[in-house]
Amino acid sequence: MASTKEWFESVAEAQRRAKKRLPKSVYMALVAGSEQGITLEDNVRAFGEIGFRPHIADLPQQREQATSVLGQAIAFPVVISPTGVQAVSPEGEVAVARAAAAAGTAMGLSSFASKPVEDVVAANPATFFQTYWVGGRDRILQRAERARAAGVTALIVTLDWTFATRRDWGSPPIPERLDLKAMLRFAPEGILRPRYLLDWARHGALPDLTTPNLAGPGEDAPTFFGAYGEWMQTPLPTWEDIAWLREQWGGPFAIKGIMHPDDARRAVDAGATAISVSNHGGNNLDGTPASIRALPAVVEAVGGQVEILVDGGVRRGSDVVKALALGARAVLIGRAYLWGMAANGEKGVANVLQILRSGIDEALLGLGRSSVHDLCPEDLIVPPDFTRLPQK
């Protein structure tokens, strides 16, 4: 169907609407990539290098998309990726969780989220809690136990972050908190985006730049930069630390940020239930190839031993199908749903999920596959030099 005021027909249209509605600094924070943005651009471009081998007759009348991730049954192979403080819309992660639940899929919640884990689980019981290695073993375990008590079904540990903040295009200014000084500074941007301000005014609050899921018992929620400072001062984790956390957690456990087959094997050795092939959406080490390029080597290294997820650059259902044909169980999306939320709140998130689900169905039909589980590399045309990564 063609785009209308309440419906957009592509993720690209959601992005265009987000750019029109969000203050410049908020929008730029969403599209940011580290340094030159080489990895950021390659995440999207790489999907375009893969072609399909379609069929035209004896096609399946019905196509099945249901699968499972980290012990959670989902209606189609797209999961909400955890993203940090969401100043895109007043209801933030709670609205995203509701949209995901209505679509029948799982919600990844960042430890740097703007909404408490308890509220998000109430909106979507299929919630995975994501943590970085912030504050040492005791603090990390304390947060994991809080998430468990809230009803979280799986733990995700994200390990790909080098603390690089350089942006050749210029990082948007992000205040420590929205006090009077900050409001005066950002007033010109807000005046140019009255709909954004009106939404927050109706909500009766300003964008919350604190991280409630990183607060210990009896502590106030730290600001984003306060939590980031603690993270920077925390000794970097070892594989022994990761294996310890896996044992303490005891349930479904994913390691996010894998780009090298060696790390994939170490993750298996540490007891991971799943791994996510990811370059942090182009926000980590610039010059790293697209996640989808790394996927085949990781599948070759550990396929069949753990569930393999992938994120980075997914903009359409056909991208999802390409990832699954190369061996992924499901994909995670980040910017796509944030643009949807910026464009039309919770309905916009639901819109993005429906776009992807419809696109998956269309690609399955064209390939003559009756199920996402039937997809395989033979459905694709992959250039010989596509992976650009070591195979062993």
Coordinates of N, CA, C and O in Angstrom, one line a residue, residues 83-168:
T83 N 19.0 -0.7 22.4 CA 19.7 0.6 22.2 C 19.6 1.4 23.4 O 18.6 1.3 24.2
G84 N 20.5 2.3 23.6 CA 20.6 3.2 24.8 C 19.5 4.2 24.9 O 18.5 4.2 24.1
V85 N 19.6 5.1 25.8 CA 18.6 6.1 26.2 C 17.9 6.6 25.0 O 18.5 7.1 24.0
Q86 N 16.6 6.4 25.0 CA 15.7 6.7 23.8 C 15.0 8.0 24.0 O 13.9 8.0 24.6
A87 N 15.6 9.1 23.6 CA 14.9 10.4 23.7 C 14.0 10.7 22.4 O 13.7 11.8 22.1
V88 N 13.7 9.6 21.7 CA 13.0 9.8 20.4 C 11.5 10.0 20.7 O 10.9 10.8 20.0
S89 N 11.0 9.4 21.7 CA 9.5 9.5 22.0 C 9.4 9.3 23.5 O 10.1 8.6 24.1
P90 N 8.4 10.0 24.1 CA 8.2 9.9 25.6 C 8.1 8.5 26.2 O 8.7 8.3 27.2
E91 N 7.4 7.6 25.5 CA 7.3 6.3 26.1 C 8.4 5.4 25.9 O 8.5 4.3 26.4
G92 N 9.3 5.8 25.0 CA 10.6 5.1 24.8 C 10.4 3.6 24.7 O 9.6 3.0 23.9
E93 N 11.3 2.9 25.4 CA 11.4 1.4 25.4 C 10.0 0.7 25.7 O 9.8 -0.4 25.2
V94 N 9.2 1.3 26.5 CA 7.9 0.7 26.8 C 7.0 0.6 25.6 O 6.4 -0.4 25.3
A95 N 7.0 1.7 24.8 CA 6.2 1.6 23.5 C 6.8 0.6 22.6 O 6.1 -0.1 21.9
V96 N 8.1 0.6 22.5 CA 8.7 -0.4 21.6 C 8.4 -1.8 22.0 O 8.1 -2.7 21.2
A97 N 8.4 -2.1 23.3 CA 8.1 -3.4 23.9 C 6.7 -3.8 23.5 O 6.4 -4.9 23.2
R98 N 5.7 -2.9 23.6 CA 4.3 -3.2 23.3 C 4.2 -3.5 21.8 O 3.5 -4.4 21.5
A99 N 4.8 -2.7 21.0 CA 4.8 -3.0 19.5 C 5.3 -4.3 19.2 O 4.8 -5.1 18.4
A100 N 6.5 -4.7 19.8 CA 7.1 -6.0 19.6 C 6.2 -7.1 20.1 O 6.0 -8.1 19.4
A101 N 5.6 -6.9 21.2 CA 4.7 -8.0 21.8 C 3.5 -8.2 20.8 O 3.1 -9.3 20.6
A102 N 2.9 -7.1 20.3 CA 1.8 -7.2 19.5 C 2.1 -7.9 18.2 O 1.3 -8.6 17.6
A103 N 3.4 -7.8 17.7 CA 3.9 -8.4 16.5 C 4.3 -9.8 16.8 O 4.6 -10.6 15.8
G104 N 4.4 -10.2 18.0 CA 4.8 -11.6 18.4 C 6.3 -11.8 18.4 O 6.7 -13.0 18.2
T105 N 7.0 -10.8 18.7 CA 8.5 -11.0 18.8 C 9.1 -10.4 20.1 O 8.4 -9.9 20.9
A106 N 10.4 -10.6 20.2 CA 11.0 -10.4 21.5 C 11.7 -9.0 21.5 O 12.0 -8.4 20.5
M107 N 11.8 -8.5 22.7 CA 12.4 -7.1 23.0 C 13.7 -7.2 23.6 O 13.9 -7.8 24.7
G108 N 14.8 -6.6 23.0 CA 16.1 -6.5 23.7 C 16.1 -5.2 24.4 O 15.9 -4.1 23.8
L109 N 16.4 -5.2 25.7 CA 16.4 -4.0 26.5 C 17.8 -3.7 26.9 O 18.5 -4.5 27.6
S110 N 18.3 -2.5 26.6 CA 19.7 -2.0 27.0 C 19.7 -1.7 28.5 O 18.8 -1.1 29.0
S111 N 20.9 -2.0 29.1 CA 21.1 -1.6 30.5 C 21.2 0.0 30.5 O 21.0 0.5 31.6
F112 N 21.4 0.6 29.4 CA 21.5 2.1 29.3 C 20.1 2.6 28.9 O 20.0 3.8 28.4
A113 N 19.1 1.8 29.0 CA 17.7 2.3 28.5 C 17.2 3.4 29.5 O 17.7 3.5 30.6
S114 N 16.2 4.1 29.0 CA 15.6 5.2 29.7 C 14.4 4.7 30.6 O 13.9 5.5 31.4
K115 N 14.0 3.5 30.4 CA 12.9 2.9 31.2 C 13.3 1.7 32.0 O 14.1 0.9 31.6
P116 N 12.7 1.6 33.2 CA 13.1 0.5 34.1 C 12.8 -0.9 33.5 O 11.7 -1.0 32.8
V117 N 13.6 -1.9 33.8 CA 13.4 -3.2 33.2 C 12.0 -3.8 33.6 O 11.3 -4.5 32.9
E118 N 11.5 -3.4 34.8 CA 10.2 -3.9 35.3 C 9.1 -3.4 34.4 O 8.2 -4.2 34.1
D119 N 9.2 -2.2 34.0 CA 8.1 -1.6 33.2 C 8.1 -2.3 31.8 O 7.1 -2.5 31.1
V120 N 9.3 -2.5 31.3 CA 9.4 -3.1 29.9 C 9.0 -4.5 29.9 O 8.2 -5.0 29.0
V121 N 9.3 -5.3 30.9 CA 8.9 -6.7 31.0 C 7.3 -6.8 31.1 O 6.7 -7.6 30.5
A122 N 6.8 -5.8 31.8 CA 5.3 -5.8 32.0 C 4.6 -5.6 30.6 O 3.6 -6.0 30.3
A123 N 5.3 -4.8 29.7 CA 4.8 -4.5 28.4 C 5.1 -5.7 27.4 O 4.3 -5.9 26.5
N124 N 6.1 -6.4 27.6 CA 6.5 -7.6 26.8 C 7.2 -8.6 27.6 O 8.4 -8.4 27.9
P125 N 6.6 -9.7 28.0 CA 7.2 -10.7 28.8 C 8.4 -11.4 28.1 O 9.3 -11.9 28.8
A126 N 8.5 -11.3 26.8 CA 9.6 -11.8 26.0 C 10.7 -10.8 25.9 O 11.0 -10.3 24.8
T127 N 11.3 -10.4 27.0 CA 12.3 -9.4 27.1 C 13.6 -10.0 27.4 O 13.8 -10.8 28.3
F128 N 14.7 -9.6 26.6 CA 16.0 -10.0 26.9 C 16.8 -8.8 27.4 O 16.7 -7.7 26.9
F129 N 17.5 -9.0 28.5 CA 18.2 -7.8 29.1 C 19.7 -7.8 28.7 O 20.3 -8.8 28.8
Q130 N 20.1 -6.7 28.2 CA 21.5 -6.5 27.7 C 22.3 -5.8 28.7 O 21.9 -4.8 29.2
T131 N 23.6 -6.2 28.9 CA 24.5 -5.5 29.8 C 25.8 -5.4 29.1 O 26.2 -6.2 28.3
Y132 N 26.5 -4.3 29.5 CA 27.9 -4.2 29.2 C 28.7 -4.6 30.4 O 28.1 -4.9 31.5
W133 N 30.0 -4.7 30.3 CA 30.8 -5.0 31.5 C 31.1 -3.7 32.3 O 32.2 -3.1 32.1
V134 N 30.2 -3.3 33.1 CA 30.2 -2.0 33.8 C 30.2 -2.3 35.3 O 29.3 -2.8 35.8
G135 N 31.3 -1.9 36.0 CA 31.3 -1.9 37.4 C 31.8 -3.1 38.1 O 31.7 -3.2 39.3
G136 N 32.3 -4.0 37.4 CA 32.9 -5.2 38.1 C 31.8 -6.3 38.3 O 30.6 -6.1 38.1
R137 N 32.3 -7.5 38.8 CA 31.4 -8.7 38.9 C 30.2 -8.5 39.8 O 29.1 -8.8 39.4
D138 N 30.4 -7.9 41.0 CA 29.3 -7.7 41.9 C 28.2 -6.9 41.4 O 27.0 -7.2 41.5
R139 N 28.6 -5.7 40.8 CA 27.6 -4.8 40.2 C 26.9 -5.4 39.0 O 25.6 -5.3 38.9
I140 N 27.6 -6.1 38.2 CA 27.0 -6.7 37.0 C 26.0 -7.8 37.4 O 24.9 -7.9 36.9
L141 N 26.4 -8.7 38.4 CA 25.5 -9.7 38.8 C 24.3 -9.1 39.5 O 23.2 -9.7 39.4
Q142 N 24.5 -8.1 40.2 CA 23.3 -7.4 40.9 C 22.3 -7.0 39.9 O 21.1 -7.2 40.1
R143 N 22.8 -6.4 38.8 CA 21.8 -6.0 37.7 C 21.2 -7.2 37.0 O 20.0 -7.1 36.7
A144 N 22.0 -8.2 36.8 CA 21.4 -9.4 36.2 C 20.3 -10.0 37.1 O 19.3 -10.5 36.6
E145 N 20.5 -10.0 38.4 CA 19.6 -10.6 39.3 C 18.3 -9.7 39.4 O 17.2 -10.3 39.5
R146 N 18.5 -8.4 39.3 CA 17.3 -7.6 39.2 C 16.5 -7.9 38.0 O 15.2 -8.0 38.0
A147 N 17.2 -8.1 36.8 CA 16.5 -8.4 35.6 C 15.8 -9.7 35.7 O 14.6 -9.9 35.2
R148 N 16.4 -10.7 36.3 CA 15.8 -12.0 36.5 C 14.5 -11.9 37.3 O 13.5 -12.5 37.0
A149 N 14.6 -11.1 38.4 CA 13.5 -11.0 39.3 C 12.3 -10.3 38.5 O 11.1 -10.5 38.8
A150 N 12.6 -9.4 37.6 CA 11.6 -8.7 36.8 C 10.9 -9.6 35.8 O 9.9 -9.3 35.3
G151 N 11.6 -10.8 35.5 CA 11.0 -11.7 34.5 C 11.7 -11.8 33.2 O 11.1 -12.4 32.3
V152 N 12.9 -11.2 33.1 CA 13.6 -11.3 31.9 C 13.9 -12.7 31.5 O 14.2 -13.5 32.4
T153 N 13.8 -13.1 30.2 CA 14.0 -14.5 29.8 C 15.4 -14.8 29.4 O 15.7 -16.0 29.2
A154 N 16.2 -13.8 29.1 CA 17.6 -14.1 28.6 C 18.5 -12.9 28.9 O 18.0 -11.8 29.0
L155 N 19.8 -13.2 29.0 CA 20.8 -12.2 29.2 C 21.7 -12.0 28.0 O 22.1 -13.0 27.4
I156 N 21.9 -10.8 27.6 CA 22.8 -10.5 26.4 C 24.0 -9.7 27.0 O 23.8 -8.7 27.6
V157 N 25.2 -10.1 26.7 CA 26.4 -9.4 27.1 C 27.0 -8.8 25.8 O 27.4 -9.6 24.9
T158 N 27.1 -7.5 25.7 CA 27.7 -6.8 24.6 C 29.2 -6.5 24.9 O 29.5 -5.8 25.9
L159 N 30.1 -7.0 24.0 CA 31.5 -6.8 24.3 C 32.2 -6.0 23.3 O 33.4 -5.7 23.5
D160 N 31.6 -5.5 22.2 CA 32.3 -4.8 21.2 C 32.2 -3.3 21.4 O 31.3 -2.6 20.9
W161 N 33.1 -2.7 22.1 CA 33.1 -1.3 22.4 C 34.5 -0.8 22.7 O 35.1 -1.4 23.7
T162 N 35.1 0.1 22.0 CA 36.4 0.6 22.2 C 36.5 2.0 22.8 O 37.6 2.6 22.9
F163 N 35.4 2.6 23.1 CA 35.3 3.9 23.7 C 35.7 5.0 22.8 O 36.1 6.1 23.2
A164 N 35.7 4.8 21.5 CA 36.1 5.8 20.5 C 34.8 6.7 20.3 O 33.7 6.3 20.0
T165 N 35.0 8.0 20.5 CA 33.9 9.0 20.4 C 34.1 9.9 19.2 O 33.3 10.8 19.0
R166 N 35.2 9.7 18.4 CA 35.5 10.6 17.3 C 34.5 10.4 16.2 O 34.2 9.3 15.8
R167 N 34.0 11.5 15.6 CA 33.1 11.5 14.5 C 33.6 12.5 13.5 O 33.6 13.7 13.8
D168 N 34.0 12.1 12.3 CA 34.5 13.1 11.4 C 33.5 14.2 11.0 O 33.8 15.3 10.6

